CSV table of C-alpha atoms in Angstrom, one decimal:
chain,number,residue,atom,x,y,z
A,1,MET,CA,19.1,-20.2,-6.7
A,2,SER,CA,19.7,-19.8,-2.9
A,3,ALA,CA,17.5,-19.2,0.4
A,4,TRP,CA,18.0,-15.2,-0.4
A,5,ASP,CA,17.0,-15.5,-4.3
A,6,VAL,CA,13.7,-17.9,-4.4
A,7,PRO,CA,11.7,-15.5,-1.7
A,8,MET,CA,12.0,-12.7,-4.0
A,9,LEU,CA,10.0,-14.3,-6.9
A,10,CYS,CA,6.9,-11.8,-6.1
A,11,PRO,CA,8.4,-8.8,-5.7
A,12,HIS,CA,9.0,-6.6,-8.7
A,13,TYR,CA,12.0,-6.3,-10.9
A,14,ILE,CA,14.3,-3.4,-9.7
A,15,GLN,CA,13.9,-0.1,-11.9
A,16,LYS,CA,16.8,2.5,-11.6
A,17,GLY,CA,18.6,4.8,-14.0
A,18,LEU,CA,20.8,7.9,-14.7
A,19,LEU,CA,20.0,11.0,-16.8
A,20,PHE,CA,22.7,12.2,-18.5
A,21,THR,CA,23.6,15.3,-20.7
A,22,TYR,CA,24.3,14.6,-24.4
A,23,PRO,CA,27.8,13.7,-25.1
A,24,PRO,CA,29.4,16.7,-27.0
A,25,ASP,CA,31.4,14.6,-29.6
A,26,LEU,CA,28.9,11.4,-30.1
A,27,SER,CA,25.9,11.3,-32.1
A,28,LEU,CA,22.8,9.2,-31.1
A,29,GLU,CA,23.5,6.5,-33.4
A,30,GLN,CA,27.0,6.3,-32.1
A,31,ILE,CA,25.8,6.4,-28.3
A,32,ILE,CA,23.4,3.4,-29.2
A,33,GLN,CA,26.1,1.4,-30.8
A,34,ARG,CA,28.2,2.0,-27.6
A,35,LEU,CA,25.7,0.8,-25.3
A,36,ARG,CA,24.6,-2.4,-27.2
A,37,SER,CA,28.0,-3.1,-27.9
A,38,SER,CA,28.9,-2.5,-23.8
A,39,LEU,CA,26.2,-4.6,-23.1
A,40,GLU,CA,27.0,-7.6,-24.9
A,41,GLU,CA,30.3,-7.7,-23.4
A,42,ALA,CA,28.9,-7.1,-19.8
A,43,LEU,CA,26.5,-10.0,-20.5
A,44,PHE,CA,29.5,-11.9,-21.2
A,45,HIS,CA,30.5,-11.5,-17.3
A,46,PHE,CA,27.0,-11.2,-15.8
A,47,TYR,CA,25.5,-14.1,-17.7
A,48,PRO,CA,22.9,-14.9,-15.4
A,49,LEU,CA,21.1,-11.9,-16.5
A,50,SER,CA,20.9,-13.4,-20.0
A,51,GLY,CA,18.9,-16.3,-19.0
A,52,ARG,CA,15.2,-16.8,-18.0
A,53,LEU,CA,13.7,-18.3,-14.6
A,54,ARG,CA,12.3,-21.7,-14.8
A,55,VAL,CA,9.9,-22.4,-12.2
A,56,VAL,CA,8.6,-26.1,-12.2
A,57,THR,CA,6.7,-28.7,-9.6
A,58,CYS,CA,8.6,-31.5,-8.0
A,59,GLU,CA,8.2,-35.3,-8.1
A,60,GLY,CA,6.3,-36.1,-5.0
A,61,GLY,CA,5.1,-32.1,-4.7
A,62,GLY,CA,6.3,-28.5,-4.2
A,63,VAL,CA,7.9,-26.2,-6.4
A,64,THR,CA,11.5,-25.2,-7.4
A,65,CYS,CA,13.0,-22.7,-9.0
A,66,HIS,CA,16.3,-22.1,-11.0
A,67,VAL,CA,17.9,-19.9,-13.7
A,68,GLU,CA,18.5,-21.5,-17.1
A,69,VAL,CA,21.2,-19.5,-19.2
A,70,GLY,CA,21.2,-19.7,-22.7
A,71,VAL,CA,19.0,-22.8,-23.2
A,72,GLU,CA,17.3,-21.2,-26.3
A,73,GLY,CA,19.4,-18.0,-26.4
A,74,GLU,CA,17.0,-15.8,-25.1
A,75,GLY,CA,19.2,-12.7,-24.1
A,76,ALA,CA,18.6,-9.4,-22.3
A,77,GLU,CA,16.7,-6.7,-24.1
A,78,PHE,CA,18.0,-3.2,-25.2
A,79,VAL,CA,15.2,-0.5,-26.1
A,80,HIS,CA,15.7,2.9,-27.6
A,81,ALA,CA,12.7,5.3,-26.6
A,82,VAL,CA,12.0,8.9,-27.6
A,83,ALA,CA,10.4,11.2,-24.9
A,84,ASP,CA,9.1,14.0,-27.0
A,85,GLY,CA,8.8,17.4,-25.4
A,86,ILE,CA,10.4,16.3,-21.8
A,87,GLY,CA,13.9,17.7,-21.1
A,88,ILE,CA,16.3,18.2,-17.8
A,89,ALA,CA,14.1,20.5,-16.1
A,90,ASP,CA,11.3,18.1,-16.4
A,91,VAL,CA,13.3,15.4,-14.9
A,92,VAL,CA,14.9,16.8,-12.1
A,93,ALA,CA,11.9,18.1,-10.0
A,94,ALA,CA,12.1,21.5,-8.4
A,95,ASP,CA,12.1,21.9,-4.7
A,96,GLY,CA,8.6,21.4,-3.2
A,97,GLN,CA,7.6,19.4,-6.4
A,98,ASP,CA,6.5,15.8,-6.6
A,99,LEU,CA,8.5,13.7,-9.0
A,100,PRO,CA,7.0,13.4,-12.5
A,101,ASP,CA,4.8,10.6,-13.0
A,102,PHE,CA,6.3,10.2,-16.7
A,103,LEU,CA,9.7,8.4,-15.1
A,104,LYS,CA,8.0,5.3,-15.1
A,105,GLU,CA,7.8,5.4,-18.9
A,106,PHE,CA,11.6,5.4,-18.7
A,107,PHE,CA,11.2,1.7,-17.5
A,108,PRO,CA,10.1,-1.4,-19.4
A,109,LEU,CA,8.3,-4.2,-17.8
A,110,ASP,CA,6.1,-1.8,-15.3
A,111,LEU,CA,5.0,-3.6,-12.2
A,112,ALA,CA,6.3,-7.1,-13.7
A,113,LEU,CA,6.9,-9.5,-11.0
A,114,ASN,CA,10.3,-11.4,-10.8
A,115,PHE,CA,8.3,-14.5,-11.5
A,116,ASP,CA,7.6,-13.2,-14.8
A,117,GLY,CA,11.2,-13.8,-15.8
A,118,CYS,CA,10.3,-17.1,-16.8
A,119,THR,CA,8.9,-15.7,-20.0
A,120,SER,CA,10.3,-12.0,-20.1
A,121,PRO,CA,14.0,-11.0,-20.1
A,122,LEU,CA,15.6,-10.9,-16.6
A,123,LEU,CA,17.5,-7.5,-17.9
A,124,VAL,CA,16.3,-4.3,-20.0
A,125,ILE,CA,18.2,-1.6,-20.7
A,126,GLN,CA,16.2,1.5,-22.2
A,127,LEU,CA,17.9,4.5,-23.8
A,128,THR,CA,15.3,7.3,-23.5
A,129,GLU,CA,15.9,10.1,-26.1
A,130,LEU,CA,15.1,13.4,-24.4
A,131,LYS,CA,14.9,17.1,-26.0
A,132,ASP,CA,18.3,18.1,-24.2
A,133,CYS,CA,19.3,14.8,-22.5
A,134,ILE,CA,19.5,11.2,-22.4
A,135,PHE,CA,18.4,8.7,-19.5
A,136,ILE,CA,19.8,5.1,-19.3
A,137,GLY,CA,17.3,3.0,-17.3
A,138,CYS,CA,17.8,-0.5,-16.1
A,139,VAL,CA,15.3,-2.9,-15.4
A,140,PHE,CA,16.8,-5.9,-13.4
A,141,ASN,CA,15.0,-8.8,-12.0
A,142,HIS,CA,15.3,-8.5,-8.2
A,143,ALA,CA,15.0,-12.8,-7.9
A,144,ILE,CA,18.7,-12.7,-9.6
A,145,GLY,CA,20.5,-10.0,-7.4
A,146,ASP,CA,19.9,-7.6,-4.8
A,147,GLY,CA,20.7,-3.6,-5.0
A,148,THR,CA,24.6,-4.6,-4.4
A,149,SER,CA,24.5,-6.7,-7.4
A,150,PHE,CA,22.3,-4.2,-9.6
A,151,TRP,CA,24.8,-1.4,-9.2
A,152,HIS,CA,27.7,-4.1,-9.5
A,153,PHE,CA,26.1,-4.7,-13.0
A,154,PHE,CA,25.3,-1.1,-13.9
A,155,ASP,CA,29.0,0.1,-12.8
A,156,ALA,CA,30.4,-2.7,-15.1
A,157,PHE,CA,28.5,-1.9,-17.8
A,158,ALA,CA,29.7,1.8,-17.7
A,159,GLU,CA,33.3,0.8,-17.1
A,160,ILE,CA,32.9,-1.3,-20.4
A,161,SER,CA,31.6,1.8,-22.1
A,162,ARG,CA,34.4,3.9,-20.9
A,163,CYS,CA,37.0,1.3,-22.2
A,164,LYS,CA,35.4,1.4,-25.6
A,165,ALA,CA,35.7,5.4,-25.9
A,166,VAL,CA,39.1,5.1,-25.5
A,167,GLY,CA,39.9,2.2,-27.3
A,168,LYS,CA,41.4,0.4,-24.1
A,169,GLU,CA,40.8,-3.2,-23.5
A,170,VAL,CA,38.3,-4.2,-20.9
A,171,VAL,CA,39.6,-5.7,-17.8
A,172,LEU,CA,36.8,-5.6,-15.4
A,173,SER,CA,38.1,-4.0,-12.0
A,174,ARG,CA,35.6,-5.9,-10.2
A,175,PRO,CA,34.5,-9.3,-11.8
A,176,PRO,CA,31.5,-10.7,-10.2
A,177,VAL,CA,31.6,-13.7,-8.2
A,178,HIS,CA,28.6,-16.3,-9.2
A,179,ASP,CA,29.3,-19.2,-6.5
A,180,LYS,CA,26.2,-19.6,-4.8
A,181,TRP,CA,26.3,-19.4,-1.1
A,182,PHE,CA,24.4,-22.3,1.0
A,183,ILE,CA,24.4,-23.3,4.5
A,184,GLY,CA,25.5,-27.4,4.6
A,185,GLY,CA,22.5,-29.1,5.8
A,186,TYR,CA,19.9,-26.2,5.0
A,187,GLY,CA,19.5,-24.3,2.0
A,188,GLU,CA,21.1,-26.7,-0.4
A,189,PRO,CA,19.5,-26.7,-4.0
A,190,PRO,CA,16.9,-27.1,-5.0
A,191,ILE,CA,14.9,-25.2,-2.4
A,192,LYS,CA,11.0,-26.7,-2.6
A,193,LEU,CA,8.2,-24.3,-1.7
A,194,PRO,CA,5.1,-25.7,-0.5
A,195,TYR,CA,2.7,-24.9,-3.3
A,196,SER,CA,1.4,-27.3,-5.7
A,197,SER,CA,2.0,-25.6,-8.9
A,198,PRO,CA,4.2,-22.5,-10.2
A,199,GLU,CA,0.9,-20.2,-10.5
A,200,GLU,CA,0.5,-20.5,-6.8
A,201,VAL,CA,3.6,-18.5,-6.4
A,202,VAL,CA,2.1,-15.3,-7.9
A,203,VAL,CA,0.5,-12.6,-6.0
A,204,ARG,CA,0.6,-9.5,-8.1
A,205,PHE,CA,0.6,-5.7,-6.4
A,206,SER,CA,-0.3,-2.4,-7.6
A,207,PRO,CA,0.6,0.5,-5.5
A,208,PRO,CA,-2.7,2.9,-4.0
A,209,PRO,CA,-2.2,6.4,-5.6
A,210,LEU,CA,1.2,7.7,-3.9
A,211,ARG,CA,3.1,11.1,-3.7
A,212,GLU,CA,6.5,10.5,-4.4
A,213,ARG,CA,9.2,13.4,-3.7
A,214,MET,CA,13.3,13.6,-3.3
A,215,PHE,CA,14.4,15.1,-0.3
A,216,HIS,CA,18.0,16.5,-0.4
A,217,PHE,CA,20.2,16.4,3.0
A,218,SER,CA,23.5,17.9,2.8
A,219,SER,CA,26.6,16.5,4.7
A,220,GLU,CA,26.7,19.4,7.1
A,221,SER,CA,22.6,19.0,7.9
A,222,LEU,CA,23.7,15.2,8.7
A,223,ALA,CA,26.4,15.6,10.6
A,224,LYS,CA,24.5,17.9,13.1
A,225,LEU,CA,21.7,15.0,12.9
A,226,LYS,CA,24.3,12.6,13.8
A,227,ALA,CA,25.7,14.8,16.7
A,228,LYS,CA,22.1,15.1,18.2
A,229,ALA,CA,21.4,11.5,17.9
A,230,ASN,CA,24.4,10.6,19.8
A,231,SER,CA,24.3,13.2,22.4
A,232,GLU,CA,20.8,12.4,23.2
A,233,CYS,CA,21.5,8.7,23.4
A,234,GLY,CA,24.7,8.9,25.2
A,235,LYS,CA,26.2,6.0,23.4
A,236,GLY,CA,28.8,7.5,20.4
A,237,THR,CA,28.2,4.9,18.3
A,238,ILE,CA,25.0,6.0,16.2
A,239,SER,CA,25.9,6.1,12.4
A,240,THR,CA,24.6,9.1,10.0
A,241,PHE,CA,22.5,6.6,8.6
A,242,GLN,CA,20.8,5.0,11.7
A,243,ALA,CA,19.9,8.7,12.7
A,244,LEU,CA,18.1,9.5,9.6
A,245,SER,CA,16.3,6.4,9.5
A,246,ALA,CA,15.2,7.2,13.0
A,247,LEU,CA,14.5,10.7,11.9
A,248,MET,CA,12.3,9.4,9.0
A,249,TRP,CA,10.6,6.7,11.2
A,250,ARG,CA,9.7,9.4,14.0
A,251,CYS,CA,8.5,12.3,11.0
A,252,ILE,CA,6.6,9.7,9.1
A,253,THR,CA,4.6,8.1,12.2
A,254,ARG,CA,3.9,11.6,13.2
A,255,ALA,CA,2.5,12.4,10.1
A,256,ARG,CA,0.1,9.8,10.0
A,257,GLY,CA,-1.4,10.3,13.2
A,258,PHE,CA,-1.4,7.0,14.6
A,259,PRO,CA,-2.9,6.3,18.1
A,260,PRO,CA,-0.3,6.1,21.0
A,261,GLU,CA,-0.9,2.0,21.0
A,262,GLN,CA,-0.4,1.5,17.3
A,263,LYS,CA,2.7,-0.8,16.9
A,264,THR,CA,4.8,0.3,14.2
A,265,SER,CA,8.3,-0.8,12.7
A,266,CYS,CA,11.4,0.7,11.0
A,267,ARG,CA,12.8,-2.0,8.4
A,268,LEU,CA,16.2,-1.4,7.8
A,269,ALA,CA,17.9,-3.2,4.3
A,270,ILE,CA,20.9,-4.9,5.7
A,271,GLN,CA,23.9,-6.6,3.5
A,272,ASN,CA,24.9,-10.1,4.5
A,273,ARG,CA,28.2,-10.3,2.5
A,274,ALA,CA,30.5,-8.5,5.0
A,275,ARG,CA,28.7,-10.2,8.4
A,276,LEU,CA,29.2,-13.8,7.3
A,277,GLN,CA,32.2,-15.6,8.8
A,278,PRO,CA,34.0,-16.2,6.5
A,279,PRO,CA,32.6,-13.1,4.8
A,280,LEU,CA,31.3,-13.5,1.1
A,281,SER,CA,33.3,-11.4,-1.6
A,282,PRO,CA,31.8,-8.0,-1.8
A,283,ASN,CA,31.5,-9.0,-5.4
A,284,TYR,CA,29.0,-12.0,-4.9
A,285,PHE,CA,26.3,-11.7,-7.6
A,286,GLY,CA,23.0,-12.5,-6.3
A,287,ASN,CA,20.8,-11.6,-3.5
A,288,SER,CA,22.4,-11.5,0.2
A,289,ILE,CA,20.3,-8.9,2.4
A,290,TYR,CA,17.5,-9.0,4.9
A,291,ALA,CA,15.1,-6.2,6.0
A,292,ALA,CA,15.6,-6.2,9.6
A,293,PRO,CA,13.0,-4.6,12.0
A,294,THR,CA,13.1,-2.8,15.2
A,295,THR,CA,9.3,-2.3,16.8
A,296,THR,CA,7.6,0.0,19.3
A,297,THR,CA,4.3,1.7,19.6
A,298,ALA,CA,3.9,5.4,18.2
A,299,GLY,CA,3.6,6.6,21.5
A,300,GLU,CA,6.8,5.5,22.6
A,301,LEU,CA,8.6,6.4,19.4
A,302,LEU,CA,7.4,9.9,19.7
A,303,ASN,CA,7.5,10.3,23.3
A,304,ASN,CA,11.1,9.6,23.7
A,305,ASN,CA,13.7,11.6,21.5
A,306,LEU,CA,15.6,11.0,18.1
A,307,GLY,CA,18.6,9.3,20.0
A,308,TRP,CA,16.3,6.7,21.5
A,309,ALA,CA,14.9,6.0,18.0
A,310,ALA,CA,18.3,6.0,16.5
A,311,TRP,CA,19.6,3.4,19.3
A,312,LYS,CA,16.8,0.9,18.4
A,313,ALA,CA,17.9,1.2,14.5
A,314,HIS,CA,21.5,0.8,16.1
A,315,GLU,CA,20.8,-2.5,17.8
A,316,VAL,CA,19.3,-4.0,15.0
A,317,VAL,CA,22.2,-3.5,12.9
A,318,SER,CA,24.8,-4.7,15.5
A,319,ASN,CA,22.9,-7.7,16.4
A,320,HIS,CA,22.8,-8.8,12.5
A,321,THR,CA,25.6,-11.1,13.1
A,322,ASP,CA,26.9,-14.4,11.3
A,323,SER,CA,24.7,-16.4,13.9
A,324,ALA,CA,21.6,-14.3,13.4
A,325,ILE,CA,22.0,-14.4,9.5
A,326,ARG,CA,22.3,-18.3,9.7
A,327,ASP,CA,19.3,-18.6,12.2
A,328,MET,CA,17.5,-17.0,10.1
A,329,VAL,CA,18.3,-19.0,6.9
A,330,HIS,CA,17.4,-22.2,9.0
A,331,LYS,CA,14.0,-20.8,10.0
A,332,TYR,CA,13.3,-19.9,6.3
A,333,MET,CA,14.0,-23.4,5.4
A,334,GLN,CA,11.8,-24.8,7.7
A,335,ASN,CA,8.9,-23.0,6.5
A,336,PRO,CA,9.9,-21.5,3.0
A,337,ILE,CA,7.9,-19.2,1.8
A,338,VAL,CA,7.9,-16.1,-0.9
A,339,TYR,CA,7.3,-12.4,-0.2
A,340,ASN,CA,5.2,-10.2,-1.8
A,341,LEU,CA,4.1,-6.6,-1.3
A,342,HIS,CA,1.0,-7.3,0.2
A,343,MET,CA,3.3,-8.7,3.3
A,344,PHE,CA,4.4,-4.9,4.4
A,345,ASP,CA,2.8,-3.5,7.4
A,346,ILE,CA,1.4,-0.4,6.5
A,347,HIS,CA,1.9,1.1,10.2
A,348,SER,CA,5.8,0.9,9.3
A,349,ILE,CA,8.4,2.1,7.0
A,350,MET,CA,11.1,0.5,5.0
A,351,MET,CA,14.8,1.7,4.4
A,352,GLY,CA,15.7,0.8,1.1
A,353,SER,CA,18.3,1.1,-1.3
A,354,SER,CA,21.7,2.7,0.1
A,355,PRO,CA,23.9,5.8,-0.4
A,356,ARG,CA,26.9,3.7,-0.3
A,357,PHE,CA,25.9,3.1,-4.0
A,358,ASP,CA,28.3,4.3,-6.3
A,359,MET,CA,25.8,5.6,-8.2
A,360,TYR,CA,27.1,8.5,-9.6
A,361,GLY,CA,30.3,6.7,-10.5
A,362,CYS,CA,28.8,5.1,-13.5
A,363,ASP,CA,30.2,7.0,-15.9
A,364,PHE,CA,29.8,5.7,-19.6
A,365,GLY,CA,32.8,8.1,-20.6
A,366,TRP,CA,30.7,11.1,-21.1
A,367,GLY,CA,31.1,12.4,-17.5
A,368,LYS,CA,29.0,12.1,-14.3
A,369,ALA,CA,25.0,11.9,-14.3
A,370,LEU,CA,22.5,14.8,-13.4
A,371,ALA,CA,20.5,13.0,-11.5
A,372,ALA,CA,19.4,9.0,-10.2
A,373,ARG,CA,15.7,8.3,-10.8
A,374,SER,CA,13.5,5.3,-10.4
A,375,GLY,CA,10.6,3.6,-11.7
A,376,SER,CA,7.2,2.6,-10.0
A,377,ALA,CA,8.3,-0.7,-8.9
A,378,ASN,CA,8.2,-1.8,-5.2
A,379,LYS,CA,6.6,1.3,-4.2
A,380,PHE,CA,4.0,1.5,-1.2
A,381,ASP,CA,3.2,3.7,1.6
A,382,GLY,CA,6.1,4.2,3.8
A,383,LYS,CA,8.8,3.2,1.3
A,384,VAL,CA,12.1,5.3,1.5
A,385,SER,CA,14.9,4.9,-0.5
A,386,ALA,CA,18.4,6.2,-0.3
A,387,TYR,CA,20.7,7.6,-2.8
A,388,PRO,CA,24.1,9.5,-2.3
A,389,GLY,CA,24.1,13.2,-2.7
A,390,TRP,CA,25.0,14.6,-6.3
A,391,GLU,CA,27.7,16.6,-4.6
A,392,GLY,CA,29.4,13.4,-2.6
A,393,GLY,CA,30.6,14.3,0.9
A,394,GLY,CA,28.6,12.2,2.5
A,395,SER,CA,25.5,13.7,1.5
A,396,VAL,CA,22.2,11.9,1.1
A,397,ASP,CA,19.0,12.1,-1.2
A,398,LEU,CA,15.9,10.1,0.2
A,399,GLU,CA,13.0,9.5,-2.2
A,400,VAL,CA,10.1,9.0,0.0
A,401,CYS,CA,6.8,7.5,-1.0
A,402,LEU,CA,3.5,8.1,0.9
A,403,LEU,CA,-0.5,8.6,0.5
A,404,PRO,CA,-0.8,12.2,-0.2
A,405,GLU,CA,-2.1,13.3,3.3
A,406,TYR,CA,0.8,11.9,4.9
A,407,MET,CA,3.0,13.4,2.4
A,408,SER,CA,1.6,16.7,3.2
A,409,ALA,CA,1.7,16.6,6.7
A,410,LEU,CA,5.1,15.5,6.7
A,411,GLU,CA,6.4,18.9,4.3
A,412,GLY,CA,5.0,20.6,7.8
A,413,ASP,CA,6.9,18.5,10.1
A,414,GLU,CA,9.1,20.9,12.3
A,415,GLU,CA,11.5,18.3,13.1
A,416,PHE,CA,11.7,17.3,9.3
A,417,LEU,CA,12.0,20.6,8.4
A,418,ALA,CA,14.8,21.3,10.4
A,419,VAL,CA,17.1,18.7,8.8
A,420,VAL,CA,16.2,18.8,5.4
A,421,SER,CA,18.3,20.9,2.7
A,422,PRO,CA,17.7,22.6,-0.3
A,423,PRO,CA,18.2,20.5,-3.6
A,424,ILE,CA,21.2,21.4,-5.9
A,425,LYS,CA,20.0,23.8,-8.2
A,426,LEU,CA,19.7,22.7,-11.9
A,427,GLU,CA,22.4,25.5,-13.1
A,428,VAL,CA,24.7,24.0,-10.7
A,429,LEU,CA,24.4,20.5,-12.1
A,430,LEU,CA,24.7,21.7,-15.4
A,431,GLY,CA,27.6,23.6,-14.8
A,432,LYS,CA,29.7,21.0,-13.1
A,433,SER,CA,28.5,17.8,-15.0
A,434,ILE,CA,30.1,18.8,-18.5
A,435,LYS,CA,33.5,17.9,-19.0
């Protein structure tokens, strides 16, 4: 495991899934059989997901971790569940409604740490049967890979299913690359952690009661936001996502009512693959990401305009270069630790996931998904996860997690309300998702 994998032993598994209408030409038994056989073939290509973690005490002290594949033939897990009385309209919450609490039941290993992959599967697929739809949930050990690797696997799983639907030979369009990346002299395996026993690695986290909502941003609204940010900062190089991140940072900070002198950060999940020299393959399977912060005070953030905040986000992204990444790896190896969710600064926000992930391209052979949803994993006050908008075209959906009083304030924030768009109507989803 690399210097990007080992630190992820204490966060939760990744939990993401897709909602589909029932395929009109398949029985439930046929759906289950196709998914099971497709999963078997997917695991042949993504073989680390069929193993287990092994955390051991080294000779001379310290703890190290690696993945063992096929030693006991443990494999991944496939679950078939039934959600009586729940349908499409319940899952796709209407405008102004919080995400339903039952979504967490669509994902096994609720609040499991990646460390639990020593005894639990590293991958679980759950097919949940609802009254008028199906939900395919994927639970994926975050110490094995990041969001890019998660959706790479999910897309390959769907691609294999599509091939089986038409009797086509499976040749993956994007085979995973399993060669781990290490810096010569630093970060070579095994990475020794400063603990006397594996149990010391474990720090469990349960989130406080949160409100969770999906907010939609149309491509037109985001184009105006980007233009506004670039006009205000006078630079012309602010991206859409940087402008949107700045908006959320400002509006959530205002909703929290911090005093002007309170320090606050916006952390952006930034990929390393294309920024290294030479670059890693986009199909590199593993973790290759950093949550890079930009920091100021609440007063400075809110007294300046959107463009000022967006430029700070832009600088963080621009400065995430090959040399900066290598420097972070060097510093980590001098003092290796395991991250846990208690480390997150409660005065900050975290922009996770990415609208660039091709979530709605995961077609299992029965058409486009109606919605993408997540479980309860890795959620805390200030966590914002980005999804591509269902209609495409550069639209974005944000899953926002906040303490109840902060969410109520955000829902009334004028700067936020001027940008957020009405969600796609359910009848539009149903009309356009069925082939």
